[in-house]
Coordinates of C-alpha atoms and ligand atoms in Angstrom, one line a residue:
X1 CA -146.1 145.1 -44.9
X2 CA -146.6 146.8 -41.4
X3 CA -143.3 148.4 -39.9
X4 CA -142.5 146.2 -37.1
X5 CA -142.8 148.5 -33.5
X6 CA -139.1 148.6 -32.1
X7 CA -137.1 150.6 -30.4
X8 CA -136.7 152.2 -33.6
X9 CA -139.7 151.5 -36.1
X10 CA -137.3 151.1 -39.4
X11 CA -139.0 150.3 -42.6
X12 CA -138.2 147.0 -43.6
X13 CA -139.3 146.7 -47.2
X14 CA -137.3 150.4 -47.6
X15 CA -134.1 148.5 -46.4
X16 CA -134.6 145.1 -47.4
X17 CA -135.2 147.1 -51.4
X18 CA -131.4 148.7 -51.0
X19 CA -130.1 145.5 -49.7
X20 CA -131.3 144.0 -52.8
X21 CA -129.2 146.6 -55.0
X22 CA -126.2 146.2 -53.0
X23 CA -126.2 142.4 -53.6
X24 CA -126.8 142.3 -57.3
X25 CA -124.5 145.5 -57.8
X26 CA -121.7 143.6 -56.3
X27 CA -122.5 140.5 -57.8
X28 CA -121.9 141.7 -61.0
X29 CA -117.8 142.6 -60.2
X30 CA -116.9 138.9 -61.1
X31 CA -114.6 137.6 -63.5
X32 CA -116.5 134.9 -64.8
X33 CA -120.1 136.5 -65.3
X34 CA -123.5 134.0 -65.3
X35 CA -121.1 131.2 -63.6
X36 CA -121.2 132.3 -60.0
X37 CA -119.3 135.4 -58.5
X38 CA -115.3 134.9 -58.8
X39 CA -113.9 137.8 -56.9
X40 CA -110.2 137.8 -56.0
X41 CA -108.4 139.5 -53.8
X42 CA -106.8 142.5 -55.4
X43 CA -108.3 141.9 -59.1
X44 CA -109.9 145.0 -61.4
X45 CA -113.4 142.8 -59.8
X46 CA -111.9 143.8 -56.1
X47 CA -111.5 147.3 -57.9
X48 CA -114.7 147.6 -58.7
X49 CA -116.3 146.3 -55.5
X50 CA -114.1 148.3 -53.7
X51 CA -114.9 151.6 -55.1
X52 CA -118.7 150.6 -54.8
X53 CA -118.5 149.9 -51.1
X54 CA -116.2 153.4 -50.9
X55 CA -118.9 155.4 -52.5
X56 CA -121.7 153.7 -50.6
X57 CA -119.8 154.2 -47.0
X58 CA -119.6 158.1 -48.1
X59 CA -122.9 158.0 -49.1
X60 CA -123.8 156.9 -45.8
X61 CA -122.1 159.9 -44.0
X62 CA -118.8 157.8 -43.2
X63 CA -115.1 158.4 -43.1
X64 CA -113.5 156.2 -45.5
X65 CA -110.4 154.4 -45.1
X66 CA -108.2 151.9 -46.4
X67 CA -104.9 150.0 -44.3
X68 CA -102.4 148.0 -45.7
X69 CA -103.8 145.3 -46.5
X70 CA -106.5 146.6 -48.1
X71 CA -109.3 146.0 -46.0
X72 CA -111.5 149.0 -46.5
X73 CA -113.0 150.8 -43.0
X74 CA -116.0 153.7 -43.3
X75 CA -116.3 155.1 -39.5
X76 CA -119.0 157.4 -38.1
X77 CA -117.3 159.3 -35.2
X78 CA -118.5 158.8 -32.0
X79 CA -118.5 161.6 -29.3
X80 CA -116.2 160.1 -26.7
X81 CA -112.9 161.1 -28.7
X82 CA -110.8 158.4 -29.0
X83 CA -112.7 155.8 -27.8
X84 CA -112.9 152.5 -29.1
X85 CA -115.4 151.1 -31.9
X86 CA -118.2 148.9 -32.3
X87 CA -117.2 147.4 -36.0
X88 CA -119.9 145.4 -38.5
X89 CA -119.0 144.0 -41.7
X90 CA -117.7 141.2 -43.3
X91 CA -115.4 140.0 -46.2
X92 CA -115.9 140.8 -50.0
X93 CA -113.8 138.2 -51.7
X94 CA -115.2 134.7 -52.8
X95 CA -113.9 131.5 -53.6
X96 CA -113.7 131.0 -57.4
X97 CA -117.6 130.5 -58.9
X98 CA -119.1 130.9 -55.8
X99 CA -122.3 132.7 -55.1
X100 CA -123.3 136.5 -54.2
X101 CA -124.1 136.3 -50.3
X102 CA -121.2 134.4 -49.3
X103 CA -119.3 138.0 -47.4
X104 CA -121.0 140.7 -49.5
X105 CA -124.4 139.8 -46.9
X106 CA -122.2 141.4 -44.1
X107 CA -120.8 144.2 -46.3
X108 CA -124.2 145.4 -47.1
X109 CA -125.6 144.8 -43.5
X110 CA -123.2 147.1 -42.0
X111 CA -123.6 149.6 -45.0
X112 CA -127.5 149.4 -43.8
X113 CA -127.1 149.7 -40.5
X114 CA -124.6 152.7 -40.8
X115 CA -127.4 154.2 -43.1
X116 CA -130.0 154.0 -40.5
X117 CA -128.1 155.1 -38.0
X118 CA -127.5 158.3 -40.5
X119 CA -131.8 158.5 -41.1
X120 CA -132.3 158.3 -37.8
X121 CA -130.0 161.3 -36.6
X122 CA -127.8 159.0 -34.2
X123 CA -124.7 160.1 -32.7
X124 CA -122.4 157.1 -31.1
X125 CA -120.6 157.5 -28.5
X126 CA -118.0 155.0 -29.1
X127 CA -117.2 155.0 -33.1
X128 CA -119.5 152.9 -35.7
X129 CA -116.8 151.7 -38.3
X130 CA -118.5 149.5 -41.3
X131 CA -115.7 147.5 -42.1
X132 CA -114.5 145.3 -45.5
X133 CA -112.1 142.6 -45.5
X134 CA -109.9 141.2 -48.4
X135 CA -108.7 137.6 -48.8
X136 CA -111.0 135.7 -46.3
X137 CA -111.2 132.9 -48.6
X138 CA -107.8 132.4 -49.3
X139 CA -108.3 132.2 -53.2
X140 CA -105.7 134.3 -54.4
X141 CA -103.1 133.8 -51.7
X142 CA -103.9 130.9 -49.9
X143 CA -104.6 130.5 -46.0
X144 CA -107.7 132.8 -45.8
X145 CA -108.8 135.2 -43.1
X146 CA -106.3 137.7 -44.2
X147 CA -106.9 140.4 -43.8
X148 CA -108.5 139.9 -40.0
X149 CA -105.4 137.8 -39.2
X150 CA -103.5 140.8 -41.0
X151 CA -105.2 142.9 -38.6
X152 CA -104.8 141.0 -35.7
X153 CA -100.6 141.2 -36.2
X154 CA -101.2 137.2 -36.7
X155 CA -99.7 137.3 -40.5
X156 CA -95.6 138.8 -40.4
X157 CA -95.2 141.4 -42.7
X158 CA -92.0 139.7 -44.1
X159 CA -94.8 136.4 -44.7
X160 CA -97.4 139.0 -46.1
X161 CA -95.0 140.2 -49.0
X162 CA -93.6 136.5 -49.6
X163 CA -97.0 135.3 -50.4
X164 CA -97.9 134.9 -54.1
X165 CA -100.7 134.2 -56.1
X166 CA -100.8 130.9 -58.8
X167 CA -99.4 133.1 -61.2
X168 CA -96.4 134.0 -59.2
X169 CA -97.3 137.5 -58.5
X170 CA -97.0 138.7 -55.1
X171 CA -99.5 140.3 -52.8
X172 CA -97.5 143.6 -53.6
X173 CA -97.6 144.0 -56.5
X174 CA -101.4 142.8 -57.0
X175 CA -101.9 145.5 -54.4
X176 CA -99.7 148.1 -56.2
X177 CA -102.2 147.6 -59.7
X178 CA -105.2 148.2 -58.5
X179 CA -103.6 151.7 -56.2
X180 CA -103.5 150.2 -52.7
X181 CA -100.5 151.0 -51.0
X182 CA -99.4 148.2 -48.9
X183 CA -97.1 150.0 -46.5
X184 CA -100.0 151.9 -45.1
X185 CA -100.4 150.3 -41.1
X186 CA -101.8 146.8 -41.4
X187 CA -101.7 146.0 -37.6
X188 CA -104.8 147.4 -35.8
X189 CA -104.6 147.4 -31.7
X190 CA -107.2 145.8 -29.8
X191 CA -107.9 148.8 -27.6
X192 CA -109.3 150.5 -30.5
X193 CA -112.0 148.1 -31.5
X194 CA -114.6 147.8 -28.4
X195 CA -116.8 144.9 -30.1
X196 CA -117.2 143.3 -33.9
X197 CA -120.0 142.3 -35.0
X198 CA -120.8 140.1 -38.5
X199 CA -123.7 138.8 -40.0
X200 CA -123.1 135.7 -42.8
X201 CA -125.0 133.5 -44.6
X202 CA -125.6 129.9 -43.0
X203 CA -124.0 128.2 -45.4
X204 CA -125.6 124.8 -44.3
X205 CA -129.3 124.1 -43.9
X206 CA -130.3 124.1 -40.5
X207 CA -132.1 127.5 -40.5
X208 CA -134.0 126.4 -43.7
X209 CA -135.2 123.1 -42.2
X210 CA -136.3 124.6 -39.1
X211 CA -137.8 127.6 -41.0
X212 CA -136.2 130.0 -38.7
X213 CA -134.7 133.1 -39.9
X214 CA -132.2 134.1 -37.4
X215 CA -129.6 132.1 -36.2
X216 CA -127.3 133.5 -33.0
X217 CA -123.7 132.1 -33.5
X218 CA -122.0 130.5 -30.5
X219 CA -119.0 128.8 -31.3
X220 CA -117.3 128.1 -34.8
X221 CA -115.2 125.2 -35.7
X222 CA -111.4 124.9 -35.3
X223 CA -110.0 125.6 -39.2
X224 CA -107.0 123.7 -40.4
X225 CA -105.4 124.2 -44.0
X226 CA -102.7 122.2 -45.1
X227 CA -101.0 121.7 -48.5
X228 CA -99.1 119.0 -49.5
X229 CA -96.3 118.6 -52.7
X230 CA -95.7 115.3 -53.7
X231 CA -92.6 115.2 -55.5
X232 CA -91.9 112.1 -58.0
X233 CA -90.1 111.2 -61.3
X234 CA -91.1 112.2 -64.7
X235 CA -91.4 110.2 -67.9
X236 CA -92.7 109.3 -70.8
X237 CA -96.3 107.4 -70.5
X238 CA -96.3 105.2 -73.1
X239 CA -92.7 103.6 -72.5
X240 CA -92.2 103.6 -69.1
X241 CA -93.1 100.4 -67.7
X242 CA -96.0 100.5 -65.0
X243 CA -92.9 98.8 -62.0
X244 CA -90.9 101.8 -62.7
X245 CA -92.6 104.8 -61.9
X246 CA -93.1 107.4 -59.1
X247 CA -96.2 108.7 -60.1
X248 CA -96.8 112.0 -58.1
X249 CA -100.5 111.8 -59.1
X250 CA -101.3 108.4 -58.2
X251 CA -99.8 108.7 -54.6
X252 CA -101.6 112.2 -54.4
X253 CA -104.7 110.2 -55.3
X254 CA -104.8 107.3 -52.8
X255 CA -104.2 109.7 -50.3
X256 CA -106.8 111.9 -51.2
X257 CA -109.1 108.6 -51.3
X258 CA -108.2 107.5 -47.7
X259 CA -109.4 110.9 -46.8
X260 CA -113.4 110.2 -46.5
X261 CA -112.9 107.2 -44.0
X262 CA -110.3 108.8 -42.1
X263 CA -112.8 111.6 -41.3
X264 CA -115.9 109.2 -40.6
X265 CA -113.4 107.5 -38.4
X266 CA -112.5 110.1 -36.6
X267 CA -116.1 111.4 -36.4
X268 CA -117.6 114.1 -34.0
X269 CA -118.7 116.2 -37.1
X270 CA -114.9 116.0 -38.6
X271 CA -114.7 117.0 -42.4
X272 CA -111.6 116.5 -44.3
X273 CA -111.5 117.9 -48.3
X274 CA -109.3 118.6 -51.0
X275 CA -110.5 121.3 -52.6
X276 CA -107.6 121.8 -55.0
X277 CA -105.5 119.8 -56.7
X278 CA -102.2 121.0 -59.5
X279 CA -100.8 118.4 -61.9
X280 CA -97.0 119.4 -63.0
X281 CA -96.6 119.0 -65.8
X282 CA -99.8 118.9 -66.6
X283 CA -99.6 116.8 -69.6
X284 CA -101.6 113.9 -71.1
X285 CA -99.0 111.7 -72.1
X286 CA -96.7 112.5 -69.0
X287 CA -96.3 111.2 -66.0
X288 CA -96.5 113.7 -63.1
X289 CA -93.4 114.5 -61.6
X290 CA -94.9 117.2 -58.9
X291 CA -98.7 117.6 -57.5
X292 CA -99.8 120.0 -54.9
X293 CA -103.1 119.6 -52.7
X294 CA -104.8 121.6 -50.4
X295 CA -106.1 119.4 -46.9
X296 CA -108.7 121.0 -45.4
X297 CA -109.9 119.9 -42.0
X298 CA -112.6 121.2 -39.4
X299 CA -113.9 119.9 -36.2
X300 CA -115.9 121.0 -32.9
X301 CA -113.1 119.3 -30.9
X302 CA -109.6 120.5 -31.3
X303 CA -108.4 117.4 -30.3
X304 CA -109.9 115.6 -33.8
X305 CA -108.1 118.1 -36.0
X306 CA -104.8 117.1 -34.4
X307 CA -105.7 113.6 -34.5
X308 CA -106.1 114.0 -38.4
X309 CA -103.0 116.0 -38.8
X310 CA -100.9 113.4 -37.2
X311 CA -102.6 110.7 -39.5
X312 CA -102.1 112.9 -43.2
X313 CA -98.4 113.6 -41.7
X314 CA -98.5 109.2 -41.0
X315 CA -99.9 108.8 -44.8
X316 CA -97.4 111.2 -46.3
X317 CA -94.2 109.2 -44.2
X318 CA -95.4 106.0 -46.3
X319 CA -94.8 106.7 -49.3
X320 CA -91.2 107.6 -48.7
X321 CA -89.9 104.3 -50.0
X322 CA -91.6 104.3 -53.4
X323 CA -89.3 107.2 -54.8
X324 CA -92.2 109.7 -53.6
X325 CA -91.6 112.4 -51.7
X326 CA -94.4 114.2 -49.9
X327 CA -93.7 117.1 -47.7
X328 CA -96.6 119.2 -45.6
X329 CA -97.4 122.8 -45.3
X330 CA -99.6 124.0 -42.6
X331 CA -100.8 127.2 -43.8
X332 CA -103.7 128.0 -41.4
X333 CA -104.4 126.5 -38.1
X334 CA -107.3 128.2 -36.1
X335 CA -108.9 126.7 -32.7
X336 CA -112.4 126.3 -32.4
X337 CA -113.7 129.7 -31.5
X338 CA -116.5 130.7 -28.8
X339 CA -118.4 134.0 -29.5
X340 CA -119.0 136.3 -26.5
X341 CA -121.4 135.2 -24.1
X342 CA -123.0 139.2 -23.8
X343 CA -123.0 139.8 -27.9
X344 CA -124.5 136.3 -27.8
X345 CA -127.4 137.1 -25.2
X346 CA -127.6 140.8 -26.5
X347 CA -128.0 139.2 -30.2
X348 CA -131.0 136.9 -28.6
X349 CA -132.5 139.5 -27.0
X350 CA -132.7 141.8 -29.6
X351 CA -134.0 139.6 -32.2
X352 CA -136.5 138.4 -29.4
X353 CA -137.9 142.0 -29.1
X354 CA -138.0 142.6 -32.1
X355 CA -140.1 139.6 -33.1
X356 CA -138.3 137.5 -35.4
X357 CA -137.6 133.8 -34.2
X358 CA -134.2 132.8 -33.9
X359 CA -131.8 129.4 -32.7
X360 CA -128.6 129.2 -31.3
X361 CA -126.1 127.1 -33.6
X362 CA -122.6 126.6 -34.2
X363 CA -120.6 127.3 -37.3
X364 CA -119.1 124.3 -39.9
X365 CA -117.4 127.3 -41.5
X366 CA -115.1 129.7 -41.1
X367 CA -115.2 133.2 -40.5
X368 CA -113.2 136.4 -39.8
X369 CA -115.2 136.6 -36.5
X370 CA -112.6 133.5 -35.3
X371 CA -109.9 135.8 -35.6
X372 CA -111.8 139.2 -33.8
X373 CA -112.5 136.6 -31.2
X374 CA -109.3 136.8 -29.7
X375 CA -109.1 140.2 -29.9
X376 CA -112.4 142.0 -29.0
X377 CA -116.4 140.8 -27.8
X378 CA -117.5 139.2 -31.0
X379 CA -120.9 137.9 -32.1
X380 CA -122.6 136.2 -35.5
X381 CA -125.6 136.1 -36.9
X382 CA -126.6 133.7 -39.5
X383 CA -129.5 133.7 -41.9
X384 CA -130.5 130.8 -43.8
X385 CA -129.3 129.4 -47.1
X386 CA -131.6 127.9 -50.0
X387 CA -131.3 124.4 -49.9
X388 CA -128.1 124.9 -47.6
X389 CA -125.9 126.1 -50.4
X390 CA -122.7 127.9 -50.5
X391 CA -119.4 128.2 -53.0
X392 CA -121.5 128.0 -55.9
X393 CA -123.4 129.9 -58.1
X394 CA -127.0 128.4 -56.6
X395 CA -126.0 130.1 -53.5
X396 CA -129.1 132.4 -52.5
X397 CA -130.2 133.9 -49.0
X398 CA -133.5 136.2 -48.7
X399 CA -133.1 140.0 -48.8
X400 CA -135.8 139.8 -46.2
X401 CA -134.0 137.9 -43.7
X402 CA -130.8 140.5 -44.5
X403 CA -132.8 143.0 -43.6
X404 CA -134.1 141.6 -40.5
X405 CA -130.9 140.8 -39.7
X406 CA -129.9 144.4 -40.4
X407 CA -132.6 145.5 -37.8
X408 CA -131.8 143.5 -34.9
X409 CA -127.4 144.9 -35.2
X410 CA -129.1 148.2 -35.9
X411 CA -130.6 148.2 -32.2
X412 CA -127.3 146.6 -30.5
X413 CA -124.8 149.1 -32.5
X414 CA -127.3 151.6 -30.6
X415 CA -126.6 149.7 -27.2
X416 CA -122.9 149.2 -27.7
X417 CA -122.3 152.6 -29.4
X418 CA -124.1 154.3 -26.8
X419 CA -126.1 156.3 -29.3
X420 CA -128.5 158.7 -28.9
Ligands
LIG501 O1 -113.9 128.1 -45.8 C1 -114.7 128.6 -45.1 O2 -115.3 128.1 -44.2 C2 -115.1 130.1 -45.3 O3 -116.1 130.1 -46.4 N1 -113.9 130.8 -45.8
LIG502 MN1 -117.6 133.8 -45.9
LIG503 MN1 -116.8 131.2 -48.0

């Protein structure tokens, strides 16, 4: 394969062969080996990822740090002291069985691009930091984006150490077992990060259908989570006759089935899932007294994700008379997001020059980048996914199009860094 002339003429197949060990090294920290990647935040498989994207930062001629959170940063000093930095990375937990590109794809692209920046002798100006963030996902803790909102001072530190995992232990002492020490800073101010750059996998198939392997992000879709209990009456199941029950369940249920058509209704791209659903007690031959549901809703248009809010709130207020009580939690609730206009058209102009064809899109998911948003000049890049897959094991993306990826934030970490 010719090296493609750039600015910098970066070997491709050299880098696209370490991406390749990156990816399969940290797809193997999962707790449930050959069915997807299960990663959660603050298990012995964030251990082990953790200490492998440690040792690769400081491999790559970086200062290694952790905050308290846990999100891990690897900085190459710049030579305008304090100044602030130009940050690339992405998130390394997954959703349970999910796939190996899904965050790790942004990990290892920042990893790369620290490394050539290392090959090639170049000294920032403003700091490089390659930077590693827990709990995007929500899995373990619910919510999601973590530890950027963490970051951001958007998550209270009394709310951080309240949170627990489905096991009851808190985010403390999860962090306390695997060594992190959570009363390390978490907040990190604005004036220190000068721009944040992240690439992800598509997660959708656009790129794949158009066969193009770059895709410049330009806005991401608002990101509501809710949770709902539904409180009813045990009893037994065999003698309690059907006009006497409050069946937590089956109100949980025809909720959850009015969902579909209250998104289609609603429509302008709106999606509305359930994604998890717990059944107390949990027994075959018991009624359910207590159910809990996650609501998740995304749309372009803020004003359809309020529309749906008001309408689950409506659903939940009518089933007051049947004995059932439902009450809802809002545990994340993110505007659509715009990505910077310069990153956008430095992102397109880079890819441009360097050859490889690329689309503007927006984003059906979320991502850390809506939280850095708000805070600092934030751009995306997306590469495609096979067959638009994501959050399951079938989840693939090319090591090629990493690495091309890996290229074009190479040449604008040069141009925002300043390096020479
Ligand atoms: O849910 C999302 O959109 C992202 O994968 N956390
Ligand atoms: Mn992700
Ligand atoms: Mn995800």
């Amino acid at each position: 394969m010719s090296e493609v002339q750039t600015g910098k003429n970066v070997n491709l197949e050299k880098v696209q062969a370490r991406i390749e060990n990156h990816i399969d090294t940290l797809s193997t920290f999962t707790a449930t080996p050959g069915r997807g990647t299960t990663r959660l935040t603050y298990s012995q498989e964030d251990l082990l990822a953790r200490q492998y994207i440690k040792a690769e930062m400081k491999k790559a001629g970086l200062t290694v740090r952790e905050d308290g959170l846990g999100n891990i940063f690897g900085k190459l000093e710049g030579s305008l002291k304090d100044s602030p930095s130009v940050l690339i990375g992405s998130h390394f937990d997954s959703v349970p069985n999910g796939g190996s590109y899904d965050g790790p794809a942004g990990v290892v692209a920042g990893l790369e691009v620290a490394a050539l920046f290392t090959e090639y002798g170049l000294t920032p100006k403003y700091p490089l930091e390659v930077i590693a963030l827990i709990e995007e996902e929500g899995s373990r803790f619910g919510g999601g984006l973590m530890g950027s909102r963490g970051m951001a001072g958007l998550l209270a530190e009394e709310d951080f150490r309240a949170l627990k995992d489905k096991d009851g232990i808190t985010t403390v002492e999860a962090m306390e077992k695997i060594g992190l020490d959570p009363f390390l800073p978490k907040v990190r101010d604005p004036q220190t990060i000068k721009a944040y750059l992240e690439l992800h996998i598509e997660q959708g198939p656009i790129l794949e259908e158009k066969n193009i392997p770059i895709g410049v992000v330009e806005a991401i879709v608002g990101l509501t989570q809710l949770e709902l209990t539904v409180k009813g009456k045990a009893g037994h199941a065999g003698t309690t006759p059907m006009d006497r029950r409050s069946d937590a369940l089956v109100a949980a249920a025809g909720m959850i089935a009015q969902f579909p058509e209250l998104a289609e209704s609603e429509g302008a791209g709106t999606v509305v899932t359930t994604g998890r659903l717990q059944v107390y007690p949990n027994g075959a031959n018991v009624i359910p007294d207590q159910t809990v549901f996650s609501v998740d809703i995304r749309s372009g248009r803020e004003e359809h994700v309020q529309n749906v809010i008001q309408k689950v709130h409506k659903l939940a207020d009518s089933y007051f008379d049947s004995g059932i009580e439902i009450t809802v939690e809002q545990l994340l609730y993110i505007q659509p997001k715009e990505m910077n206009k310069e990153i956008v058209s430095l992102l397109k102009d880079k890819s441009s020059k360097l050859g490889f064809p690329s689309c503007s899109m927006n984003s059906g998911a979320g991502h850390d980048a809506m939280i850095f948003a708000d805070y600092t000049s934030t751009g995306m890049l997306f590469i495609p996914s096979k067959n638009g897959l994501s959050h399951c094991p079938e989840e693939w993306s090319d090591s090629r199009h990493i690495a091309e990826a890996v290229q074009i934030l190479f040449e604008a970490a040069i141009e925002l860094t300043e390096a020479e």
